[in-house]
Amino acid sequence: MSDGDGRGGLNGVVVAHGTLASAMVDAAEQITGIRGMLKAVSNSGCDRGALEERIWAAIGEAPSVVFVDLAAGSCLIAVLRRVRERPDVRVVTGVNLAMLVDFLFHRTLPAEEAAAHAAASGGSAIRVP
């Protein structure tokens, strides 16, 4: 099921090193035309505690899928430290543009299904032509 218009549904949060998150959010919004449904969080200029606060402020109270750039490192550790507190938050690592585009069109799914769908789409997009 897809809402297609950018309203309602899950929060999407992209957590990455440097300016990667904001660049990926911008690109996904340009491709889909769906704006304001993904939030970018950078680890630039902060320690792990401050990064955790940035992430949890971006998640807010709504069910969410958090996309992280790497399957290890400071960004993932900051996300995982509190995710157990929120059964309505799912985490996907190795974020890519195909994954975010898929998520924007499937935000009405439950968090677990939306995360799995986005991860499958992102994985399918990886090719060696």
mmCIF file of C-alpha atoms in Angstrom:
data_model
loop_
_atom_site.group_PDB
_atom_site.id
_atom_site.type_symbol
_atom_site.label_atom_id
_atom_site.label_comp_id
_atom_site.label_asym_id
_atom_site.label_seq_id
_atom_site.Cartn_x
_atom_site.Cartn_y
_atom_site.Cartn_z
ATOM 1 C CA MET A 1 0.000 0.000 0.000
ATOM 2 C CA SER A 2 1.314 3.464 -0.823
ATOM 3 C CA ASP A 3 0.096 6.869 0.163
ATOM 4 C CA GLY A 4 1.968 8.444 -2.761
ATOM 5 C CA ASP A 5 1.141 11.995 -1.671
ATOM 6 C CA GLY A 6 3.618 12.423 1.172
ATOM 7 C CA ARG A 7 1.047 12.772 3.987
ATOM 8 C CA GLY A 8 0.631 10.473 6.962
ATOM 9 C CA GLY A 9 2.597 7.343 7.645
ATOM 10 C CA LEU A 10 5.911 6.675 9.276
ATOM 11 C CA ASN A 11 8.747 9.020 10.109
ATOM 12 C CA GLY A 12 11.911 8.440 8.145
ATOM 13 C CA VAL A 13 15.234 9.464 9.648
ATOM 14 C CA VAL A 14 18.557 9.244 7.800
ATOM 15 C CA VAL A 15 21.649 9.195 10.035
ATOM 16 C CA ALA A 16 25.045 9.528 8.392
ATOM 17 C CA HIS A 17 28.534 10.944 8.528
ATOM 18 C CA GLY A 18 29.126 14.496 7.344
ATOM 19 C CA THR A 19 26.606 15.898 4.869
ATOM 20 C CA LEU A 20 25.611 12.539 3.388
ATOM 21 C CA ALA A 21 22.215 12.366 5.122
ATOM 22 C CA SER A 22 21.061 15.782 3.928
ATOM 23 C CA ALA A 23 22.250 15.071 0.376
ATOM 24 C CA MET A 24 20.401 11.750 0.270
ATOM 25 C CA VAL A 25 17.217 13.276 1.678
ATOM 26 C CA ASP A 26 17.373 16.071 -0.891
ATOM 27 C CA ALA A 27 17.874 13.617 -3.762
ATOM 28 C CA ALA A 28 15.037 11.316 -2.619
ATOM 29 C CA GLU A 29 12.698 14.308 -2.333
ATOM 30 C CA GLN A 30 13.628 15.511 -5.821
ATOM 31 C CA ILE A 31 13.005 12.073 -7.332
ATOM 32 C CA THR A 32 9.673 11.419 -5.604
ATOM 33 C CA GLY A 33 8.290 14.913 -5.162
ATOM 34 C CA ILE A 34 7.465 13.931 -1.569
ATOM 35 C CA ARG A 35 8.963 16.536 0.727
ATOM 36 C CA GLY A 36 9.340 16.822 4.477
ATOM 37 C CA MET A 37 8.872 13.148 5.277
ATOM 38 C CA LEU A 38 12.565 12.325 5.777
ATOM 39 C CA LYS A 39 14.757 13.990 8.373
ATOM 40 C CA ALA A 40 18.534 14.165 8.016
ATOM 41 C CA VAL A 41 20.838 13.765 11.024
ATOM 42 C CA SER A 42 24.600 14.273 10.799
ATOM 43 C CA ASN A 43 27.234 13.209 13.280
ATOM 44 C CA SER A 44 29.332 16.272 12.435
ATOM 45 C CA GLY A 45 30.531 18.319 15.369
ATOM 46 C CA CYS A 46 29.112 16.209 18.161
ATOM 47 C CA ASP A 47 29.977 13.404 20.528
ATOM 48 C CA ARG A 48 27.925 10.208 20.817
ATOM 49 C CA GLY A 49 25.652 11.647 23.499
ATOM 50 C CA ALA A 50 24.801 14.689 21.396
ATOM 51 C CA LEU A 51 24.299 12.469 18.355
ATOM 52 C CA GLU A 52 21.849 10.303 20.288
ATOM 53 C CA GLU A 53 19.892 13.414 21.233
ATOM 54 C CA ARG A 54 19.799 14.595 17.608
ATOM 55 C CA ILE A 55 18.532 11.199 16.482
ATOM 56 C CA TRP A 56 15.815 10.882 19.109
ATOM 57 C CA ALA A 57 14.660 14.459 18.540
ATOM 58 C CA ALA A 58 14.299 13.627 14.822
ATOM 59 C CA ILE A 59 12.364 10.424 15.580
ATOM 60 C CA GLY A 60 9.959 12.101 17.966
ATOM 61 C CA GLU A 61 6.936 10.132 19.155
ATOM 62 C CA ALA A 62 5.821 8.613 15.841
ATOM 63 C CA PRO A 63 6.605 5.116 14.560
ATOM 64 C CA SER A 64 9.756 5.407 12.482
ATOM 65 C CA VAL A 65 12.316 3.769 10.273
ATOM 66 C CA VAL A 66 15.876 4.961 10.857
ATOM 67 C CA PHE A 67 18.304 4.545 7.967
ATOM 68 C CA VAL A 68 22.007 4.506 8.884
ATOM 69 C CA ASP A 69 24.931 4.855 6.497
ATOM 70 C CA LEU A 70 27.171 2.070 7.839
ATOM 71 C CA ALA A 71 26.505 -1.256 9.549
ATOM 72 C CA ALA A 72 29.003 -0.280 12.264
ATOM 73 C CA GLY A 73 30.402 2.871 13.816
ATOM 74 C CA SER A 74 29.254 5.895 15.737
ATOM 75 C CA CYS A 75 26.004 6.518 13.878
ATOM 76 C CA LEU A 76 24.711 2.979 14.324
ATOM 77 C CA ILE A 77 25.823 2.777 17.956
ATOM 78 C CA ALA A 78 23.992 6.039 18.705
ATOM 79 C CA VAL A 79 20.800 4.679 17.121
ATOM 80 C CA LEU A 80 20.939 1.265 18.788
ATOM 81 C CA ARG A 81 21.565 2.600 22.286
ATOM 82 C CA ARG A 82 17.906 3.540 22.685
ATOM 83 C CA VAL A 83 16.052 1.616 19.996
ATOM 84 C CA ARG A 84 15.099 -1.122 22.464
ATOM 85 C CA GLU A 85 12.953 1.485 24.207
ATOM 86 C CA ARG A 86 10.861 1.857 21.055
ATOM 87 C CA PRO A 87 9.326 -1.278 19.542
ATOM 88 C CA ASP A 88 7.778 0.953 16.848
ATOM 89 C CA VAL A 89 11.201 2.002 15.517
ATOM 90 C CA ARG A 90 13.118 -0.123 13.021
ATOM 91 C CA VAL A 91 16.701 0.354 11.830
ATOM 92 C CA VAL A 92 18.112 -0.299 8.352
ATOM 93 C CA THR A 93 21.850 -0.018 7.672
ATOM 94 C CA GLY A 94 23.682 0.615 4.411
ATOM 95 C CA VAL A 95 21.245 3.293 3.273
ATOM 96 C CA ASN A 96 21.133 4.061 -0.421
ATOM 97 C CA LEU A 97 18.962 6.238 -2.608
ATOM 98 C CA ALA A 98 16.795 3.381 -3.926
ATOM 99 C CA MET A 99 15.971 2.442 -0.336
ATOM 100 C CA LEU A 100 14.818 5.961 0.537
ATOM 101 C CA VAL A 101 12.717 6.315 -2.601
ATOM 102 C CA ASP A 102 11.014 2.999 -1.840
ATOM 103 C CA PHE A 103 10.388 4.051 1.751
ATOM 104 C CA LEU A 104 8.721 7.305 0.694
ATOM 105 C CA PHE A 105 6.210 5.360 -1.393
ATOM 106 C CA HIS A 106 5.535 2.758 1.324
ATOM 107 C CA ARG A 107 5.307 4.849 4.493
ATOM 108 C CA THR A 108 1.796 3.628 5.293
ATOM 109 C CA LEU A 109 3.098 0.133 6.026
ATOM 110 C CA PRO A 110 3.912 -0.833 9.616
ATOM 111 C CA ALA A 111 7.510 0.071 10.539
ATOM 112 C CA GLU A 112 8.762 -3.516 10.377
ATOM 113 C CA GLU A 113 7.298 -4.093 6.904
ATOM 114 C CA ALA A 114 8.397 -0.700 5.561
ATOM 115 C CA ALA A 115 11.954 -1.328 6.784
ATOM 116 C CA ALA A 116 12.086 -4.797 5.209
ATOM 117 C CA HIS A 117 10.607 -3.523 1.937
ATOM 118 C CA ALA A 118 13.070 -0.623 1.737
ATOM 119 C CA ALA A 119 16.025 -2.890 2.571
ATOM 120 C CA ALA A 120 15.016 -5.358 -0.151
ATOM 121 C CA SER A 121 14.645 -2.549 -2.679
ATOM 122 C CA GLY A 122 17.994 -1.073 -1.698
ATOM 123 C CA GLY A 123 19.703 -4.437 -1.947
ATOM 124 C CA SER A 124 18.171 -5.121 -5.357
ATOM 125 C CA ALA A 125 19.528 -1.805 -6.610
ATOM 126 C CA ILE A 126 23.143 -2.862 -6.035
ATOM 127 C CA ARG A 127 24.631 -4.188 -9.275
ATOM 128 C CA VAL A 128 27.915 -4.598 -11.044
ATOM 129 C CA PRO A 129 26.997 -3.777 -14.660
#
